[in-house]
Short mmCIF file of C-alpha atoms and ligand atoms in Angstrom, two decimals:
data_model
loop_
_atom_site.label_atom_id
_atom_site.label_comp_id
_atom_site.label_asym_id
_atom_site.label_seq_id
_atom_site.Cartn_x
_atom_site.Cartn_y
_atom_site.Cartn_z
CA ALA A 95 81.62 61.19 134.90
CA GLY A 96 79.03 60.25 137.54
CA ASN A 97 78.07 56.87 136.03
CA VAL A 98 81.73 56.03 135.46
CA ILE A 99 82.46 56.59 139.12
CA SER A 100 79.49 54.61 140.37
CA ALA A 101 80.62 51.75 138.11
CA LEU A 102 83.86 51.57 140.03
CA THR A 103 84.28 49.48 143.10
CA LEU A 104 86.20 52.04 145.08
CA ALA A 105 86.65 51.51 148.79
CA GLN A 106 85.26 54.95 149.37
CA GLN A 107 82.95 57.02 147.18
CA PRO A 108 84.97 59.86 145.65
CA ARG A 109 84.11 63.45 146.50
CA ILE A 110 83.65 65.82 143.56
CA VAL A 111 84.26 69.55 143.42
CA PRO A 112 83.10 71.17 140.19
CA VAL A 113 85.15 74.14 139.00
CA ARG A 114 83.01 76.48 136.92
CA LEU A 115 84.71 79.15 134.86
CA GLU A 116 83.34 81.51 132.24
CA ARG A 117 84.17 79.29 129.27
CA TRP A 118 85.41 76.11 130.89
CA GLN A 119 84.33 73.62 133.48
CA TYR A 120 85.99 70.61 135.08
CA ASP A 121 85.75 68.36 138.10
CA VAL A 122 88.22 67.80 140.89
CA THR A 123 87.68 64.18 141.92
CA ILE A 124 88.99 63.33 145.37
CA GLY A 125 89.33 59.90 146.92
CA ALA A 126 91.38 56.78 147.52
CA ASP A 127 92.85 54.67 144.69
CA LEU A 128 92.05 57.09 141.88
CA ILE A 129 95.44 56.63 140.19
CA ARG A 130 94.73 52.94 139.70
CA HIS A 131 91.38 53.86 138.13
CA ALA A 132 92.61 56.89 136.17
CA GLY A 133 91.99 55.18 132.84
CA MET A 134 88.29 54.82 133.52
CA LEU A 135 88.00 58.18 135.24
CA LEU A 136 89.73 60.09 132.43
CA THR A 137 88.19 58.27 129.45
CA PRO A 138 85.14 60.60 129.28
CA VAL A 139 87.34 63.70 128.96
CA LEU A 140 90.06 62.39 126.62
CA ARG A 141 89.88 63.48 122.98
CA GLN A 142 92.21 60.68 121.92
CA LYS A 143 93.07 57.39 123.62
CA ARG A 144 96.57 58.74 123.90
CA VAL A 145 98.35 60.58 126.71
CA VAL A 146 101.83 61.68 127.68
CA ILE A 147 102.58 61.54 131.40
CA VAL A 148 105.01 64.03 132.89
CA THR A 149 106.29 63.05 136.34
CA ASP A 150 109.42 63.26 138.52
CA ASP A 151 111.80 60.41 139.38
CA THR A 152 110.55 60.06 142.97
CA VAL A 153 106.86 59.94 142.06
CA ALA A 154 107.58 57.68 139.08
CA GLY A 155 109.17 55.14 141.41
CA LEU A 156 106.22 55.24 143.80
CA HIS A 157 103.08 55.73 141.74
CA LEU A 158 103.72 55.49 137.98
CA PRO A 159 103.25 51.69 137.65
CA ARG A 160 99.69 51.88 139.03
CA LEU A 161 98.84 54.74 136.66
CA LEU A 162 100.23 52.89 133.65
CA GLU A 163 98.24 49.80 134.66
CA GLY A 164 95.03 51.78 134.98
CA LEU A 165 95.54 53.51 131.63
CA ALA A 166 96.42 50.28 129.82
CA GLU A 167 93.30 48.65 131.25
CA ALA A 168 91.20 51.36 129.59
CA GLY A 169 93.08 50.95 126.30
CA ILE A 170 94.85 54.30 126.56
CA HIS A 171 98.30 54.55 125.02
CA ALA A 172 100.76 56.31 127.35
CA ASP A 173 104.29 57.66 127.00
CA THR A 174 106.19 58.99 130.01
CA ILE A 175 108.58 61.93 130.43
CA THR A 176 110.47 62.03 133.73
CA VAL A 177 112.20 65.06 135.26
CA PRO A 178 114.37 65.29 138.39
CA PRO A 179 112.39 66.00 141.59
CA GLY A 180 112.38 69.49 143.08
CA GLU A 181 111.97 73.16 142.25
CA GLY A 182 115.13 72.96 140.09
CA SER A 183 113.02 71.35 137.37
CA LYS A 184 110.88 74.46 136.84
CA THR A 185 113.47 75.88 134.45
CA ILE A 186 113.61 76.81 130.81
CA THR A 187 116.07 73.93 130.34
CA GLU A 188 113.63 71.28 131.61
CA TYR A 189 110.78 73.00 129.79
CA GLU A 190 112.75 72.74 126.56
CA ARG A 191 113.53 69.08 127.21
CA VAL A 192 109.87 68.27 127.95
CA THR A 193 108.50 70.13 124.93
CA ASN A 194 111.16 68.66 122.61
CA THR A 195 110.22 65.19 123.83
CA LEU A 196 106.51 65.91 123.28
CA LEU A 197 107.28 66.95 119.71
CA GLU A 198 109.59 63.99 119.20
CA LEU A 199 106.70 61.75 120.30
CA ALA A 200 104.66 63.45 117.56
CA VAL A 201 101.84 64.47 119.87
CA GLU A 202 98.67 65.71 118.20
CA ARG A 203 96.23 68.44 119.19
CA GLY A 204 94.08 65.83 120.91
CA THR A 205 96.86 64.19 122.94
CA THR A 206 96.41 64.89 126.64
CA VAL A 207 99.37 65.75 128.86
CA ILE A 208 98.98 64.26 132.35
CA ALA A 209 100.94 65.76 135.25
CA LEU A 210 101.61 63.07 137.87
CA GLY A 211 103.35 64.66 140.84
CA GLY A 212 103.50 67.73 143.03
CA GLY A 213 103.21 71.37 142.13
CA VAL A 214 106.56 71.40 140.35
CA VAL A 215 105.48 68.76 137.84
CA GLY A 216 102.01 70.33 137.57
CA ASP A 217 103.39 73.80 136.80
CA LEU A 218 106.02 72.53 134.35
CA ALA A 219 103.81 70.00 132.54
CA GLY A 220 100.95 72.50 132.47
CA PHE A 221 103.11 75.16 130.86
CA ALA A 222 104.45 72.65 128.34
CA ALA A 223 100.84 71.63 127.58
CA ALA A 224 99.71 75.26 127.32
CA THR A 225 102.34 76.09 124.71
CA THR A 226 103.00 72.93 122.70
CA LEU A 227 101.07 73.11 119.40
CA ARG A 228 99.41 76.23 120.94
CA GLY A 229 97.76 74.17 123.61
CA LEU A 230 97.31 70.48 124.37
CA PRO A 231 94.61 69.21 126.73
CA PHE A 232 95.97 68.80 130.23
CA ALA A 233 94.98 66.65 133.22
CA GLN A 234 96.36 66.85 136.74
CA ILE A 235 97.01 63.95 139.09
CA PRO A 236 98.47 65.83 142.07
CA THR A 237 100.39 63.65 144.53
CA THR A 238 101.37 66.13 147.27
CA LEU A 239 98.91 67.63 149.72
CA LEU A 240 99.96 71.09 148.53
CA SER A 241 99.22 70.30 144.91
CA GLN A 242 95.91 68.63 145.82
CA VAL A 243 94.61 71.58 147.81
CA ASP A 244 96.18 74.41 145.86
CA SER A 245 98.31 74.23 142.72
CA SER A 246 96.28 71.71 140.70
CA VAL A 247 93.19 73.92 140.81
CA GLY A 248 92.95 77.28 139.09
CA GLY A 249 94.89 76.92 135.87
CA LYS A 250 98.12 78.75 136.70
CA THR A 251 101.12 77.07 135.09
CA GLY A 252 104.68 78.22 134.70
CA ILE A 253 108.39 78.02 135.33
CA ASN A 254 111.00 80.09 137.16
CA THR A 255 113.59 82.45 135.65
CA PRO A 256 116.74 84.04 137.07
CA PHE A 257 114.53 87.12 137.69
CA GLY A 258 112.17 85.28 140.00
CA LYS A 259 109.71 82.47 140.53
CA ASN A 260 106.85 81.73 138.13
CA LEU A 261 107.70 84.61 135.80
CA LEU A 262 107.13 82.64 132.59
CA GLY A 263 103.75 81.02 132.43
CA ALA A 264 100.25 80.77 131.13
CA PHE A 265 96.73 80.19 132.35
CA HIS A 266 95.83 76.73 131.13
CA GLN A 267 92.86 75.01 132.73
CA PRO A 268 92.89 71.23 133.11
CA VAL A 269 90.24 68.90 131.67
CA ALA A 270 90.20 67.01 134.98
CA VAL A 271 91.94 66.82 138.33
CA LEU A 272 92.24 63.49 140.16
CA ALA A 273 93.38 63.98 143.75
CA ASP A 274 94.25 60.49 144.98
CA THR A 275 94.55 60.53 148.76
CA SER A 276 96.28 57.12 148.66
CA ALA A 277 99.30 58.87 147.13
CA LEU A 278 99.68 60.93 150.31
CA ALA A 279 100.65 57.78 152.25
CA THR A 280 104.17 57.97 150.80
CA LEU A 281 104.58 61.72 151.33
CA PRO A 282 106.97 62.80 154.14
CA LEU A 283 105.26 64.46 157.13
CA ARG A 284 107.16 67.67 156.49
CA GLU A 285 105.53 67.92 153.04
CA ILE A 286 102.11 67.10 154.53
CA ARG A 287 102.54 69.97 156.99
CA ALA A 288 103.57 72.29 154.17
CA GLY A 289 100.38 71.45 152.27
CA TYR A 290 98.29 71.77 155.40
CA ALA A 291 99.34 75.42 155.73
CA GLU A 292 97.48 76.18 152.48
CA ILE A 293 94.33 74.58 153.90
CA VAL A 294 94.53 76.74 157.01
CA LYS A 295 95.11 79.68 154.67
CA ALA A 296 91.86 79.01 152.84
CA GLY A 297 89.95 79.07 156.13
CA LEU A 298 91.63 82.25 157.30
CA ILE A 299 90.93 84.05 154.02
CA GLY A 300 87.25 83.46 153.68
CA ASP A 301 85.85 80.37 155.32
CA ALA A 302 85.70 80.59 159.12
CA ALA A 303 83.87 77.24 159.22
CA LEU A 304 86.85 75.67 157.46
CA PHE A 305 89.16 77.04 160.15
CA ASP A 306 86.84 75.59 162.83
CA TRP A 307 87.05 72.28 160.95
CA CYS A 308 90.86 72.51 160.97
CA GLU A 309 90.85 72.99 164.74
CA ALA A 310 88.78 69.82 165.10
CA HIS A 311 90.40 67.65 162.42
CA GLY A 312 93.83 69.10 161.58
CA GLN A 313 95.66 66.48 163.63
CA ALA A 314 93.92 63.64 161.75
CA VAL A 315 94.96 65.24 158.44
CA LEU A 316 98.61 65.28 159.55
CA ASP A 317 98.29 61.75 160.98
CA GLY A 318 97.33 60.53 157.52
CA ASP A 319 93.72 59.52 158.03
CA PRO A 320 92.55 59.06 154.40
CA ASP A 321 88.92 60.08 154.83
CA THR A 322 89.79 63.20 156.83
CA GLN A 323 92.45 64.08 154.25
CA ALA A 324 89.90 63.68 151.46
CA GLU A 325 87.51 65.98 153.30
CA ALA A 326 90.29 68.55 153.82
CA VAL A 327 91.12 68.47 150.10
CA ARG A 328 87.43 68.83 149.24
CA LEU A 329 86.95 71.83 151.52
CA ALA A 330 90.11 73.57 150.33
CA CYS A 331 89.38 72.90 146.62
CA ALA A 332 85.79 74.09 147.01
CA PHE A 333 87.10 77.30 148.52
CA LYS A 334 89.72 77.81 145.80
CA ALA A 335 87.20 76.96 143.07
CA ARG A 336 84.90 79.67 144.42
CA ILE A 337 87.66 82.31 144.36
CA VAL A 338 88.98 81.27 140.94
CA GLY A 339 85.48 81.04 139.47
CA ASP A 340 85.03 84.66 140.42
CA ASP A 341 88.39 85.96 139.19
CA GLU A 342 89.87 83.44 136.77
CA ARG A 343 92.84 85.54 135.66
CA GLU A 344 93.56 87.58 138.78
CA GLU A 345 92.21 90.72 137.15
CA LYS A 346 90.41 92.12 140.15
CA LYS A 347 92.42 94.90 141.76
CA SER A 348 91.47 93.90 145.25
CA ASP A 349 90.08 90.76 146.77
CA GLY A 350 89.44 88.06 144.16
CA ARG A 351 92.37 85.78 143.44
CA ALA A 352 94.84 88.14 145.10
CA LEU A 353 93.43 87.06 148.47
CA LEU A 354 95.04 83.66 147.92
CA ASN A 355 98.30 85.43 148.74
CA LEU A 356 97.46 85.70 152.43
CA GLY A 357 100.69 84.98 154.30
CA HIS A 358 102.66 84.97 151.05
CA THR A 359 104.25 88.44 151.18
CA PHE A 360 106.03 87.53 154.42
CA GLY A 361 106.42 83.93 153.26
CA HIS A 362 108.12 84.80 149.97
CA ALA A 363 110.54 87.14 151.76
CA LEU A 364 111.57 84.31 154.11
CA GLU A 365 111.90 81.94 151.16
CA ALA A 366 114.01 84.43 149.24
CA GLU A 367 116.47 84.52 152.17
CA LEU A 368 116.69 80.81 152.85
CA GLY A 369 116.86 80.01 149.17
CA TYR A 370 114.97 77.25 147.49
CA ASP A 371 117.29 74.43 148.50
CA GLY A 372 114.96 72.56 150.86
CA ARG A 373 115.89 74.44 154.06
CA LEU A 374 112.48 76.10 154.02
CA LEU A 375 109.49 74.66 152.16
CA HIS A 376 106.97 77.06 150.63
CA GLY A 377 104.20 75.83 152.93
CA GLU A 378 106.43 76.29 155.97
CA ALA A 379 107.06 79.89 154.94
CA VAL A 380 103.32 80.36 154.41
CA SER A 381 102.55 78.92 157.85
CA ILE A 382 104.71 81.60 159.48
CA GLY A 383 103.47 84.19 156.99
CA LEU A 384 99.84 83.55 157.98
CA ARG A 385 100.58 84.34 161.61
CA LEU A 386 102.59 87.44 160.61
CA ALA A 387 99.75 88.68 158.40
CA PHE A 388 97.38 88.42 161.37
CA LEU A 389 99.95 90.00 163.68
CA THR A 390 100.20 92.88 161.20
CA SER A 391 96.39 93.06 161.08
CA VAL A 392 96.30 93.33 164.88
CA ARG A 393 98.95 96.09 164.84
CA MET A 394 96.97 97.95 162.18
CA GLY A 395 93.89 97.73 164.40
CA PHE A 396 91.87 95.57 161.99
CA CYS A 397 91.80 92.32 163.92
CA THR A 398 91.52 91.21 167.53
CA GLN A 399 94.37 89.70 169.50
CA ALA A 400 92.01 86.81 170.32
CA ASP A 401 91.88 85.76 166.65
CA LEU A 402 95.67 85.95 166.40
CA ASP A 403 96.01 83.84 169.54
CA ARG A 404 93.63 81.25 168.16
CA ILE A 405 95.77 80.90 165.01
CA THR A 406 99.04 80.73 166.95
CA THR A 407 97.59 78.05 169.26
CA HIS A 408 96.37 75.99 166.33
CA LEU A 409 99.71 76.11 164.51
CA ASP A 410 101.65 75.36 167.72
CA ARG A 411 99.43 72.42 168.67
CA LEU A 412 100.05 70.76 165.30
CA GLY A 413 103.78 71.44 165.32
CA MET A 414 103.46 73.82 162.37
CA PRO A 415 106.08 76.57 162.00
CA ALA A 416 104.54 79.76 163.41
CA ARG A 417 107.36 82.16 164.25
CA ILE A 418 110.40 83.43 162.40
CA SER A 419 112.45 82.26 165.40
CA ASP A 420 111.27 78.67 164.65
CA LEU A 421 113.64 78.78 161.67
CA GLY A 422 116.85 79.08 163.72
CA HIS A 423 118.23 81.78 161.44
CA VAL A 424 118.69 85.48 162.13
CA PHE A 425 117.06 87.58 159.43
CA SER A 426 117.50 91.29 158.88
CA ALA A 427 114.20 93.19 158.80
CA GLU A 428 115.63 95.56 156.18
CA THR A 429 116.58 92.70 153.88
CA LEU A 430 113.18 91.02 154.27
CA ILE A 431 111.40 94.28 153.44
CA GLY A 432 113.65 94.58 150.40
CA HIS A 433 112.44 91.18 149.22
CA MET A 434 108.82 92.21 149.78
CA GLN A 435 109.35 95.31 147.68
CA ARG A 436 110.74 93.24 144.83
CA ASP A 437 107.81 90.81 145.04
CA LYS A 438 105.66 91.01 141.93
CA LYS A 439 102.63 91.71 144.09
CA MET A 440 103.89 95.25 144.60
CA ARG A 441 101.70 97.73 142.75
CA ASP A 442 102.56 101.38 142.07
CA GLY A 443 105.60 101.16 144.33
CA ARG A 444 103.57 100.30 147.41
CA LEU A 445 103.60 97.08 149.34
CA SER A 446 100.37 95.22 148.85
CA PHE A 447 99.42 93.00 151.78
CA VAL A 448 96.56 90.67 152.36
CA LEU A 449 95.34 91.43 155.88
CA ALA A 450 92.28 90.34 157.82
CA ARG A 451 89.46 91.83 159.85
CA GLY A 452 89.25 88.48 161.63
CA ILE A 453 89.35 84.78 160.81
CA GLY A 454 87.69 84.27 157.42
CA HIS A 455 87.69 87.98 156.53
CA ALA A 456 90.79 88.74 154.49
CA PHE A 457 91.15 91.83 152.32
CA THR A 458 93.84 93.51 150.24
CA CYS A 459 95.49 96.49 151.85
CA ARG A 460 97.89 98.92 150.26
CA ASP A 461 98.35 101.17 153.26
CA VAL A 462 100.71 99.22 155.46
CA PRO A 463 103.60 101.54 156.42
CA ASP A 464 107.11 100.10 156.00
CA ASP A 465 107.80 101.13 159.60
CA LEU A 466 105.00 98.99 160.94
CA VAL A 467 106.26 95.99 158.95
CA ARG A 468 109.75 96.63 160.31
CA GLU A 469 108.38 96.79 163.86
CA VAL A 470 106.51 93.49 163.38
CA LEU A 471 109.68 91.83 162.10
CA ILE A 472 111.76 93.16 164.99
CA THR A 473 109.14 91.91 167.50
CA GLU A 474 109.66 88.59 165.73
CA SER A 475 113.33 88.69 166.73
CA CYS A 476 114.70 89.92 163.41
CA ALA A 477 117.73 92.21 163.49
CA PRO A 478 116.89 95.77 162.31
P1 NAD B 605 107.05 69.29 144.60
O1 NAD B 605 106.32 69.08 143.38
O2 NAD B 605 108.50 69.62 144.50
O3 NAD B 605 106.91 68.02 145.55
C1 NAD B 605 107.61 67.97 146.77
C2 NAD B 605 108.48 66.72 146.88
O4 NAD B 605 107.65 65.61 147.15
C3 NAD B 605 109.25 66.38 145.62
O5 NAD B 605 110.53 65.94 145.99
C4 NAD B 605 108.46 65.22 145.01
O6 NAD B 605 109.27 64.37 144.26
C5 NAD B 605 107.92 64.55 146.22
N1 NAD B 605 106.66 63.84 146.06
C6 NAD B 605 105.59 64.21 145.34
N2 NAD B 605 104.56 63.38 145.55
C7 NAD B 605 104.99 62.44 146.41
C8 NAD B 605 104.39 61.32 147.02
N3 NAD B 605 103.10 61.03 146.81
N4 NAD B 605 105.14 60.58 147.86
C9 NAD B 605 106.43 60.89 148.12
N5 NAD B 605 107.04 61.95 147.59
C10 NAD B 605 106.33 62.71 146.74
O7 NAD B 605 106.42 70.45 145.50
P2 NAD B 605 104.92 70.87 145.88
O8 NAD B 605 105.00 71.35 147.26
O9 NAD B 605 103.94 69.84 145.52
O10 NAD B 605 104.65 72.11 144.91
C11 NAD B 605 105.44 73.26 144.98
C12 NAD B 605 105.37 73.98 143.66
O11 NAD B 605 104.02 74.31 143.38
C13 NAD B 605 106.14 75.28 143.62
O12 NAD B 605 106.92 75.32 142.45
C14 NAD B 605 105.06 76.34 143.56
O13 NAD B 605 105.46 77.49 142.84
C15 NAD B 605 103.95 75.62 142.86
N6 NAD B 605 102.61 76.16 143.13
C16 NAD B 605 101.83 76.45 142.07
C17 NAD B 605 100.56 76.94 142.27
C18 NAD B 605 99.67 77.19 141.09
O14 NAD B 605 98.60 77.74 141.27
N7 NAD B 605 100.05 76.77 139.91
C19 NAD B 605 100.08 77.14 143.56
C20 NAD B 605 100.90 76.82 144.63
C21 NAD B 605 102.18 76.34 144.40
MG1 MG B 606 101.21 79.12 148.14
#
């Protein structure tokens, strides 16, 4: 796609992160105004000049017209399927509606499904693409910071069930990811912060230089500086691509893809309590979870207090949630531990945590005693 990109008159040269897997390879292209040029950018990877866009009502109102324009300009026929915004669309009901519509539109094996939206649309559209006609090509145009730095890369797709989140799904790798930083201009600051937590996470897991970069440039990312945002997306995608390239299907027992769950055991427990009704965003839960994972690492004797302090200071300075008490809700430690035990990351009846030996040195640990977790939660002003 290199010559296609240089043929464009983009305000800023896009950044490219190649994702190399065992039997598949694609580029994450990052830059301003990519949605408007999606027709040209996607043409080299389309098997048919025909696509079906899946998006949500909010994103459709803001960004769909530019995408349709760009596709039409390249002579690509596009149909659109719209779902309501929010986690509530990752259901079997919406999945059925999307796949029925795809079939009604008489899609063929070469018709590409394009997800235009955040992680909800990406996961839902990706799962529909993975299963319709045993697999349609799939492209991602992520429009939230979270989906640009995290969910659009790596090939996990899926929907929720009454038994838990993301329990029906498939690995389905995209043919291309276009992360348009211009789309972030319409995203509420709260959602930007939520996505930023996953960037900090990447640094804390395995890229100390990325965490240094966050300390220097995090504020500019939250302030909406397009070039700094593009660089943040590049760094986070490059990190995720490295992890996923090494463990595409999360088959490694320790380390590998499982490391991407740093902060998520605590985070999911908080989310389970505050429901998924917008009171607590995933990224907000992760932000707190990251600090708790390091606090646990300090208590276990793996990590220095100085590293924990550095993380707390960074989160505080940027106004990121850092403590359970930031949520203005009294949690019970026992209940939170119960949620952790039900988390699907539990193996052989033991809690599996991602801890760290310092910033950029995460590892999987199965030896965290329940009592220590309880103590950490009580220190964090939870009721016993
Ligand atoms: P989301 O898709 O619900 O988007 C958040 C909100 O922002 C929605 O209301 C949406 O309509 C709105 N929005 C999207 N783009 C916008 C824009 N440019 N301007 C204004 N508003 C916009 O949520 P999300 O945070 O992007 O993704 C969360 C989902 O991602 C969860 O379901 C989670 O399970 C999933 N996820 C998946 C993976 C994976 O690897 N597949 C990884 C992380 C998270
Ligand atoms: Mg996450």
